[in-house]
Tab-separated table of C-alpha atoms and ligand atoms in Angstrom:
chain	number	residue	atom	x	y	z
A	1	MET	CA	-3.188	-27.896	-10.071
A	2	ALA	CA	-3.269	-29.094	-6.711
A	3	GLU	CA	-1.940	-25.910	-5.548
A	4	LEU	CA	-5.220	-24.003	-6.955
A	5	THR	CA	-7.580	-26.041	-4.994
A	6	THR	CA	-5.722	-25.532	-1.737
A	7	LEU	CA	-6.686	-21.819	-2.130
A	8	ALA	CA	-10.100	-22.707	-1.530
A	9	SER	CA	-9.523	-23.815	1.991
A	10	PRO	CA	-9.987	-21.433	5.084
A	11	LEU	CA	-6.927	-20.650	7.230
A	12	ASP	CA	-6.498	-20.295	10.978
A	13	VAL	CA	-4.868	-17.001	11.835
A	14	GLY	CA	-4.268	-17.160	15.710
A	15	GLY	CA	-7.694	-18.268	16.094
A	16	VAL	CA	-9.437	-16.050	13.370
A	17	LYS	CA	-10.949	-18.263	10.761
A	18	ILE	CA	-10.271	-16.965	7.153
A	19	ARG	CA	-12.379	-18.218	4.438
A	20	ASN	CA	-10.184	-18.886	1.541
A	21	ARG	CA	-6.372	-18.215	0.944
A	22	VAL	CA	-6.673	-15.691	-1.601
A	23	PHE	CA	-6.337	-11.745	-0.139
A	24	LEU	CA	-6.543	-8.219	-1.369
A	25	ALA	CA	-2.876	-6.669	-0.587
A	26	PRO	CA	-3.200	-3.372	1.771
A	27	MET	CA	-2.346	-0.503	-0.756
A	28	SER	CA	-1.961	3.147	0.740
A	29	GLY	CA	-4.367	5.412	-1.203
A	30	ILE	CA	-6.442	2.176	-3.093
A	31	THR	CA	-7.580	-0.242	-0.623
A	32	ASP	CA	-10.041	2.123	1.406
A	33	GLU	CA	-13.516	1.349	2.657
A	34	PRO	CA	-15.224	0.882	-0.724
A	35	PHE	CA	-12.241	-0.933	-2.401
A	36	ARG	CA	-12.106	-3.474	0.188
A	37	GLN	CA	-15.901	-3.851	0.482
A	38	ARG	CA	-15.951	-4.610	-2.919
A	39	ALA	CA	-13.212	-7.092	-3.083
A	40	TYR	CA	-14.427	-9.108	-0.248
A	41	GLY	CA	-17.927	-9.093	-1.574
A	42	HIS	CA	-16.727	-10.789	-4.847
A	43	GLY	CA	-14.900	-13.393	-2.494
A	44	ALA	CA	-11.150	-12.303	-1.459
A	45	GLY	CA	-10.608	-14.256	1.864
A	46	LEU	CA	-9.117	-11.249	3.240
A	47	VAL	CA	-8.887	-7.514	3.041
A	48	VAL	CA	-6.052	-5.055	5.032
A	49	SER	CA	-6.538	-1.604	5.612
A	50	GLU	CA	-4.275	0.632	4.133
A	51	MET	CA	-1.360	1.372	6.511
A	52	VAL	CA	-2.047	3.732	9.359
A	53	ALA	CA	0.729	5.923	10.555
A	54	SER	CA	0.611	4.840	14.365
A	55	GLY	CA	2.212	8.159	15.435
A	56	GLU	CA	-0.163	10.006	13.617
A	57	LEU	CA	-3.017	7.608	14.874
A	58	ALA	CA	-1.947	7.817	18.540
A	59	LYS	CA	-2.230	11.908	17.898
A	60	GLY	CA	-6.030	11.719	16.714
A	61	ARG	CA	-4.847	13.451	13.721
A	62	ALA	CA	-7.788	13.850	10.775
A	63	GLY	CA	-7.746	10.989	8.291
A	64	CYS	CA	-6.635	7.992	10.559
A	65	ASP	CA	-10.317	7.468	11.411
A	66	LEU	CA	-11.317	6.602	7.887
A	67	ARG	CA	-8.418	4.337	7.739
A	68	ILE	CA	-9.323	1.978	10.841
A	69	ARG	CA	-13.019	2.589	11.002
A	70	HIS	CA	-14.529	-0.921	11.041
A	71	SER	CA	-16.252	-1.555	7.500
A	72	GLY	CA	-18.786	-4.108	8.811
A	73	LEU	CA	-17.177	-7.000	7.175
A	74	PRO	CA	-16.544	-10.126	9.242
A	75	VAL	CA	-13.049	-10.079	9.891
A	76	HIS	CA	-11.350	-6.395	10.418
A	77	MET	CA	-7.541	-6.219	9.907
A	78	VAL	CA	-5.717	-3.014	10.355
A	79	GLN	CA	-1.775	-2.444	9.151
A	80	LEU	CA	-0.034	0.005	11.460
A	81	ALA	CA	3.206	1.506	9.972
A	82	GLY	CA	5.737	3.543	12.298
A	83	ARG	CA	9.281	3.112	14.518
A	84	GLU	CA	8.302	4.021	18.329
A	85	ALA	CA	7.384	0.995	20.236
A	86	VAL	CA	4.891	3.404	22.263
A	87	HIS	CA	3.026	4.797	19.040
A	88	MET	CA	2.712	1.452	17.778
A	89	ALA	CA	1.351	0.094	20.895
A	90	GLU	CA	-1.172	2.953	21.349
A	91	GLY	CA	-1.918	2.465	17.737
A	92	ALA	CA	-2.667	-1.288	18.432
A	93	ARG	CA	-4.979	-0.475	21.359
A	94	ILE	CA	-6.633	2.292	19.413
A	95	ALA	CA	-7.096	-0.203	16.320
A	96	ALA	CA	-8.076	-3.040	18.766
A	97	GLY	CA	-11.014	-0.437	20.189
A	98	GLU	CA	-12.022	-0.171	16.836
A	99	SER	CA	-13.008	-3.870	17.118
A	100	ALA	CA	-9.812	-5.150	15.065
A	101	ASP	CA	-9.802	-8.653	14.598
A	102	ILE	CA	-6.085	-8.579	13.393
A	103	ILE	CA	-3.436	-6.062	13.814
A	104	ASP	CA	-0.924	-6.104	10.903
A	105	ILE	CA	2.548	-4.553	11.263
A	106	ASN	CA	3.960	-3.101	7.940
A	107	MET	CA	7.855	-4.218	7.342
A	108	GLY	CA	7.763	-3.889	3.774
A	109	CYS	CA	7.051	-0.352	2.659
A	110	PRO	CA	9.763	1.059	0.558
A	111	ALA	CA	8.826	4.692	0.128
A	112	LYS	CA	11.785	7.192	1.003
A	113	LYS	CA	9.029	8.881	3.387
A	114	VAL	CA	8.023	6.001	5.334
A	115	THR	CA	11.989	4.560	5.279
A	116	GLY	CA	13.443	7.723	5.822
A	117	GLY	CA	11.464	7.811	8.886
A	118	TYR	CA	12.928	4.452	9.790
A	119	ALA	CA	9.760	2.624	9.419
A	120	GLY	CA	8.073	0.060	6.906
A	121	SER	CA	11.191	-2.100	5.331
A	122	ALA	CA	13.743	0.136	7.005
A	123	LEU	CA	12.971	-1.539	10.134
A	124	MET	CA	14.534	-4.721	8.020
A	125	ARG	CA	18.193	-3.252	8.458
A	126	ASP	CA	17.668	-3.368	12.602
A	127	LEU	CA	15.890	-6.414	13.145
A	128	ASP	CA	16.612	-5.757	17.108
A	129	HIS	CA	14.478	-2.593	16.814
A	130	ALA	CA	12.047	-4.177	14.559
A	131	LEU	CA	11.221	-6.964	17.401
A	132	SER	CA	10.942	-4.139	19.957
A	133	LEU	CA	8.082	-3.209	17.996
A	134	ILE	CA	6.560	-6.518	17.452
A	135	GLU	CA	6.893	-7.172	21.260
A	136	ALA	CA	5.139	-3.613	22.008
A	137	VAL	CA	2.329	-4.670	20.008
A	138	VAL	CA	1.771	-8.046	20.898
A	139	GLY	CA	1.636	-7.129	24.533
A	140	ALA	CA	-0.621	-4.169	23.607
A	141	VAL	CA	-3.123	-6.492	22.409
A	142	SER	CA	-5.272	-9.393	22.886
A	143	VAL	CA	-5.803	-9.818	19.003
A	144	PRO	CA	-3.166	-11.914	16.677
A	145	VAL	CA	-0.680	-9.888	15.055
A	146	THR	CA	0.788	-10.183	11.942
A	147	VAL	CA	3.828	-9.061	9.860
A	148	LYS	CA	4.114	-7.776	6.321
A	149	MET	CA	7.629	-7.754	5.018
A	150	ARG	CA	10.073	-8.006	1.799
A	151	LEU	CA	12.682	-10.447	1.538
A	152	GLY	CA	15.354	-7.860	3.064
A	153	TRP	CA	16.752	-4.196	2.712
A	154	ASP	CA	18.796	-5.551	-0.259
A	155	GLU	CA	20.573	-8.452	-1.927
A	156	SER	CA	23.221	-8.833	0.443
A	157	ALA	CA	20.525	-8.942	3.548
A	158	LEU	CA	17.939	-11.317	2.321
A	159	ASN	CA	16.957	-11.684	6.331
A	160	ALA	CA	13.343	-12.227	5.762
A	161	PRO	CA	13.734	-15.731	7.474
A	162	MET	CA	15.299	-14.698	10.357
A	163	LEU	CA	13.053	-11.504	11.021
A	164	ALA	CA	9.982	-14.103	10.771
A	165	ARG	CA	11.393	-16.604	12.605
A	166	ARG	CA	12.041	-13.994	15.775
A	167	ALA	CA	8.683	-12.549	15.046
A	168	GLU	CA	7.267	-16.004	15.801
A	169	GLN	CA	9.041	-16.393	18.612
A	170	ALA	CA	7.788	-13.009	19.749
A	171	GLY	CA	3.935	-14.509	19.450
A	172	VAL	CA	2.910	-13.093	15.645
A	173	SER	CA	0.623	-15.416	13.873
A	174	MET	CA	1.177	-14.869	10.471
A	175	VAL	CA	3.816	-13.184	8.146
A	176	THR	CA	3.404	-12.124	4.422
A	177	VAL	CA	6.159	-12.025	2.139
A	178	HIS	CA	6.819	-9.573	-0.902
A	179	GLY	CA	9.295	-11.451	-2.983
A	180	ARG	CA	11.486	-8.260	-3.559
A	181	THR	CA	14.341	-6.619	-1.860
A	182	ARG	CA	13.252	-2.724	-0.588
A	183	CYS	CA	15.981	-1.744	-3.188
A	184	GLN	CA	14.334	-3.452	-5.731
A	185	PHE	CA	11.294	-1.263	-4.986
A	186	TYR	CA	8.825	-2.709	-7.587
A	187	GLN	CA	11.604	-3.556	-10.453
A	188	GLY	CA	12.167	-6.969	-11.941
A	189	LYS	CA	10.530	-9.874	-11.092
A	190	ALA	CA	9.135	-11.134	-7.461
A	191	ASP	CA	11.429	-13.970	-6.251
A	192	TRP	CA	8.808	-16.439	-5.514
A	193	ARG	CA	11.527	-19.249	-4.624
A	194	ALA	CA	13.226	-16.769	-2.073
A	195	ILE	CA	10.112	-16.969	0.101
A	196	ALA	CA	10.550	-20.599	0.379
A	197	ARG	CA	13.198	-19.906	2.874
A	198	VAL	CA	10.747	-17.924	5.278
A	199	LYS	CA	8.231	-20.986	4.925
A	200	GLN	CA	11.180	-22.954	6.001
A	201	ALA	CA	12.095	-20.743	9.018
A	202	VAL	CA	8.696	-20.928	10.711
A	203	SER	CA	5.397	-23.045	11.596
A	204	ILE	CA	3.391	-19.953	11.336
A	205	PRO	CA	0.908	-19.677	8.187
A	206	VAL	CA	3.136	-17.729	5.414
A	207	VAL	CA	1.434	-15.548	2.894
A	208	ALA	CA	3.429	-15.028	-0.790
A	209	ASN	CA	2.793	-11.824	-2.687
A	210	GLY	CA	4.300	-10.049	-5.784
A	211	ASP	CA	3.073	-10.018	-9.542
A	212	VAL	CA	0.472	-12.375	-8.848
A	213	GLY	CA	-2.888	-11.812	-11.131
A	214	SER	CA	-4.235	-14.934	-12.568
A	215	PRO	CA	-5.112	-18.546	-11.341
A	216	GLU	CA	-1.982	-20.087	-12.892
A	217	GLU	CA	0.109	-17.435	-11.033
A	218	ALA	CA	-1.344	-18.174	-7.915
A	219	ALA	CA	-0.704	-21.597	-8.373
A	220	THR	CA	2.546	-21.300	-9.224
A	221	ILE	CA	3.494	-18.755	-6.428
A	222	LEU	CA	2.102	-21.619	-3.845
A	223	GLU	CA	4.099	-24.315	-5.695
A	224	GLN	CA	7.463	-22.448	-5.488
A	225	SER	CA	7.331	-20.643	-1.940
A	226	GLY	CA	5.241	-23.444	-0.261
A	227	ALA	CA	3.472	-20.540	1.031
A	228	ASP	CA	-0.147	-21.258	2.674
A	229	ALA	CA	-2.050	-18.348	0.762
A	230	VAL	CA	-1.396	-15.764	-1.463
A	231	MET	CA	-1.554	-11.865	-1.642
A	232	ILE	CA	-2.587	-9.686	-4.575
A	233	GLY	CA	-2.289	-6.308	-4.927
A	234	ARG	CA	-1.945	-4.382	-8.212
A	235	ALA	CA	-3.599	-7.112	-10.491
A	236	HIS	CA	-6.840	-5.302	-8.797
A	237	TYR	CA	-6.324	-1.839	-10.577
A	238	GLY	CA	-10.042	-1.679	-12.358
A	239	ALA	CA	-11.117	-5.251	-11.359
A	240	PRO	CA	-11.757	-5.213	-7.311
A	241	TRP	CA	-13.386	-8.796	-8.096
A	242	ILE	CA	-9.011	-10.446	-8.889
A	243	ALA	CA	-8.764	-11.965	-5.415
A	244	GLY	CA	-12.252	-13.425	-5.370
A	245	SER	CA	-12.417	-14.484	-8.767
A	246	ILE	CA	-9.170	-16.794	-8.231
A	247	ALA	CA	-10.557	-18.052	-5.094
A	248	SER	CA	-14.068	-18.899	-6.615
A	249	ILE	CA	-12.036	-20.680	-9.558
A	250	ALA	CA	-9.933	-22.637	-6.729
A	251	GLY	CA	-12.915	-23.814	-5.282
A	252	GLY	CA	-14.979	-24.480	-8.477
A	253	VAL	CA	-17.756	-21.874	-8.130
A	254	SER	CA	-18.434	-18.611	-9.686
A	255	ALA	CA	-17.419	-15.865	-8.161
A	256	PRO	CA	-20.488	-13.094	-7.108
A	257	GLY	CA	-21.053	-9.579	-8.418
A	258	ILE	CA	-18.469	-9.400	-11.335
A	259	PRO	CA	-19.967	-7.334	-13.937
A	260	HIS	CA	-19.545	-8.655	-17.107
A	261	ALA	CA	-22.516	-6.780	-19.464
A	262	PRO	CA	-21.711	-3.335	-20.192
A	263	GLN	CA	-25.026	-1.963	-18.044
A	264	ALA	CA	-23.710	-3.989	-15.382
A	265	LEU	CA	-19.974	-2.469	-15.481
A	266	ALA	CA	-21.807	0.937	-15.881
A	267	ASP	CA	-23.480	0.549	-12.547
A	268	TYR	CA	-20.571	-0.751	-10.711
A	269	VAL	CA	-17.938	1.964	-11.681
A	270	VAL	CA	-20.588	4.724	-11.057
A	271	SER	CA	-21.480	2.820	-7.421
A	272	HIS	CA	-17.732	2.716	-6.506
A	273	TYR	CA	-17.382	6.147	-7.827
A	274	GLU	CA	-20.539	7.378	-5.649
A	275	ASP	CA	-19.266	5.392	-2.565
A	276	MET	CA	-16.112	7.270	-2.669
A	277	LEU	CA	-17.755	10.639	-2.958
A	278	SER	CA	-19.687	9.602	0.262
A	279	LEU	CA	-16.917	8.455	2.193
A	280	TYR	CA	-14.660	11.540	1.532
A	281	GLY	CA	-16.994	14.143	0.795
A	282	ALA	CA	-17.395	15.481	-2.913
A	283	GLU	CA	-14.444	17.573	-3.140
A	284	SER	CA	-11.967	15.344	-2.047
A	285	GLY	CA	-13.642	12.211	-3.232
A	286	LEU	CA	-13.806	13.288	-6.845
A	287	ARG	CA	-9.719	13.557	-6.886
A	288	GLN	CA	-9.172	10.527	-5.116
A	289	ALA	CA	-11.992	8.091	-7.313
A	290	ARG	CA	-9.910	9.414	-10.219
A	291	LYS	CA	-7.129	6.878	-10.396
A	292	HIS	CA	-9.738	4.228	-10.063
A	293	LEU	CA	-11.542	5.447	-12.774
A	294	GLY	CA	-8.649	5.589	-15.193
A	295	TRP	CA	-7.627	2.072	-14.371
A	296	TYR	CA	-11.849	1.014	-15.027
A	297	LEU	CA	-11.346	3.298	-18.338
A	298	ASP	CA	-7.816	1.594	-19.153
A	299	ARG	CA	-9.191	-2.193	-18.382
A	300	HIS	CA	-12.471	-2.218	-19.954
A	301	ALA	CA	-12.664	1.088	-22.180
A	302	SER	CA	-9.343	1.379	-23.995
A	303	ASP	CA	-10.800	2.693	-27.048
A	304	VAL	CA	-12.624	5.548	-25.233
A	305	SER	CA	-11.592	8.940	-26.979
A	306	ALA	CA	-9.152	11.434	-25.494
A	307	GLU	CA	-11.655	13.913	-25.005
A	308	GLN	CA	-13.976	11.595	-22.936
A	309	ARG	CA	-11.054	10.424	-20.699
A	310	LYS	CA	-10.201	14.082	-19.903
A	311	ALA	CA	-13.559	14.683	-19.276
A	312	ILE	CA	-13.985	11.989	-16.819
A	313	LEU	CA	-10.630	12.860	-15.224
A	314	THR	CA	-10.540	16.379	-15.156
A	315	SER	CA	-14.312	17.337	-14.132
A	316	PHE	CA	-15.178	18.654	-10.831
A	317	LYS	CA	-18.951	18.067	-11.352
A	318	PRO	CA	-19.863	14.652	-10.388
A	319	GLY	CA	-23.097	14.432	-12.351
A	320	GLU	CA	-20.969	15.499	-15.504
A	321	VAL	CA	-18.578	12.379	-14.755
A	322	VAL	CA	-21.215	9.932	-14.068
A	323	ALA	CA	-23.175	10.891	-17.834
A	324	GLU	CA	-19.594	10.545	-19.219
A	325	LEU	CA	-19.024	7.113	-17.660
A	326	CYS	CA	-22.460	5.681	-18.606
A	327	ARG	CA	-21.815	6.950	-22.267
A	328	VAL	CA	-18.418	5.248	-22.481
A	329	PHE	CA	-19.567	2.042	-20.419
A	330	ALA	CA	-23.274	1.340	-21.496
A	331	ASP	CA	-23.650	3.682	-24.479
A	332	GLY	CA	-25.420	6.562	-22.298
A	333	ALA	CA	-27.715	4.299	-20.639
A	334	GLN	CA	-28.631	5.599	-17.011
A	335	PRO	CA	-27.054	3.567	-14.005
A	336	THR	CA	-29.828	1.758	-12.222
A	337	SER	CA	-29.683	4.070	-9.082
A	338	LEU	CA	-28.127	6.939	-9.407
A	339	ARG	CA	-26.950	9.251	-6.246
A	340	SER	CA	-24.193	12.072	-7.374
A	341	ALA	CA	-25.923	13.291	-10.676
A	342	ALA	CA	-29.133	14.287	-8.894
B	1	LIG	C1	-0.123	2.368	-4.379
B	1	LIG	C2	0.743	1.093	-3.677
B	1	LIG	C3	0.656	1.199	-2.281
B	1	LIG	C4	0.765	0.189	-1.378
B	1	LIG	N1	0.468	0.424	0.041
B	1	LIG	C5	1.095	-0.507	0.865
B	1	LIG	C6	0.546	-0.347	2.160
B	1	LIG	O1	-0.218	0.621	2.798
B	1	LIG	N2	1.033	-1.316	3.015
B	1	LIG	C7	1.979	-2.606	2.651
B	1	LIG	O2	2.217	-3.324	3.274
B	1	LIG	N3	1.840	-2.493	1.224
B	1	LIG	C8	1.345	-1.519	0.503
B	1	LIG	N4	2.032	-1.696	-0.501
B	1	LIG	C9	2.495	-3.146	-1.129
B	1	LIG	C10	1.797	-4.044	-1.358
B	1	LIG	O3	0.603	-4.612	-0.486
B	1	LIG	C11	2.237	-5.492	-2.442
B	1	LIG	O4	3.270	-5.697	-1.298
B	1	LIG	C12	2.825	-5.112	-3.686
B	1	LIG	O5	2.005	-4.067	-4.488
B	1	LIG	C13	3.457	-6.022	-4.381
B	1	LIG	O6	2.409	-6.897	-4.530
B	1	LIG	P1	1.546	-6.990	-5.974
B	1	LIG	O7	2.854	-7.453	-7.092
B	1	LIG	O8	0.455	-8.189	-5.916
B	1	LIG	O9	0.959	-5.504	-6.478
B	1	LIG	C14	1.786	-0.850	-1.814
B	1	LIG	C15	1.831	-1.200	-3.130
B	1	LIG	C16	1.099	-0.418	-3.879
B	1	LIG	C17	1.534	-0.458	-5.643
């Protein structure tokens, strides 16, 4: 598969060198700093912050700092959402002040609470307004600006090629296209061939996204779309190494850090849990970590008993959670480094 080996080669995004072409998708509530560090450590070419609302960021609202802060990775990419040019420009300046190397603009989020505020994919209904936001961000910072979009609002308005072309003319360095319309939300199957129309409309790199989880699918989306790179989201649930492992297979090397043995898996899950408690504080961290623990259980311990699952996903005592995780993943052996049980 020629397309697969292509994924191992670097990509230039407005002068920023990206080490390979398999990216972790931004996912609000999921791809926080601990998750991105793991995904990048396993070899993902690029990781992106969760979206941050530019209006909230500009007002200095709590929580925004955690979303935009530099996690020490070589390329720091921050995604902004919003509908006011003044907030988008200010948000971009704040992110650039946090040493962002790339600013991404969210024009794909389908959630009602985002589109209801005319942000996210609602911007695809008014390309002039979308362009005013792009121009404001491009004008505010000297780092490359990218845009993430869907195919359009609905089947009758597949205007991603037009938005991408106008974004390129406004100075955008790369576009990512999720092969669904806003009105599809996450239903049906992403249309990988439709992304080809965006690729044909621009000469900047195009990233194809939607329903990819394996090397074969990564090669096929590239072949059908002609895109330059692939972005992967939900396939990472319970497996932060998916993008890295596909990039590694493409490059003919083995992905670093994938936990295969039971003890390694227990250590991995516990350290992810503990990093979340450190980042958010124990009270909020343990709630936010539950979805990840649920996915790790679904994926790697599907025979876990209902009582054990309940104990892990409802306990408010980190030490208990860790002990139970060790029982489930490593027959009770303690993790090699233990922080929260102490
Ligand atoms: C829970 C969740 C949160 C998401 N948050 C964001 C976000 O913050 N910014 C964004 O551009 N897309 C967001 N997305 C969309 C993903 O980046 C991606 O486009 C979508 O999941 C399709 O890719 P996949 O099939 O590989 O998951 C989110 C998706 C999910 C499922």
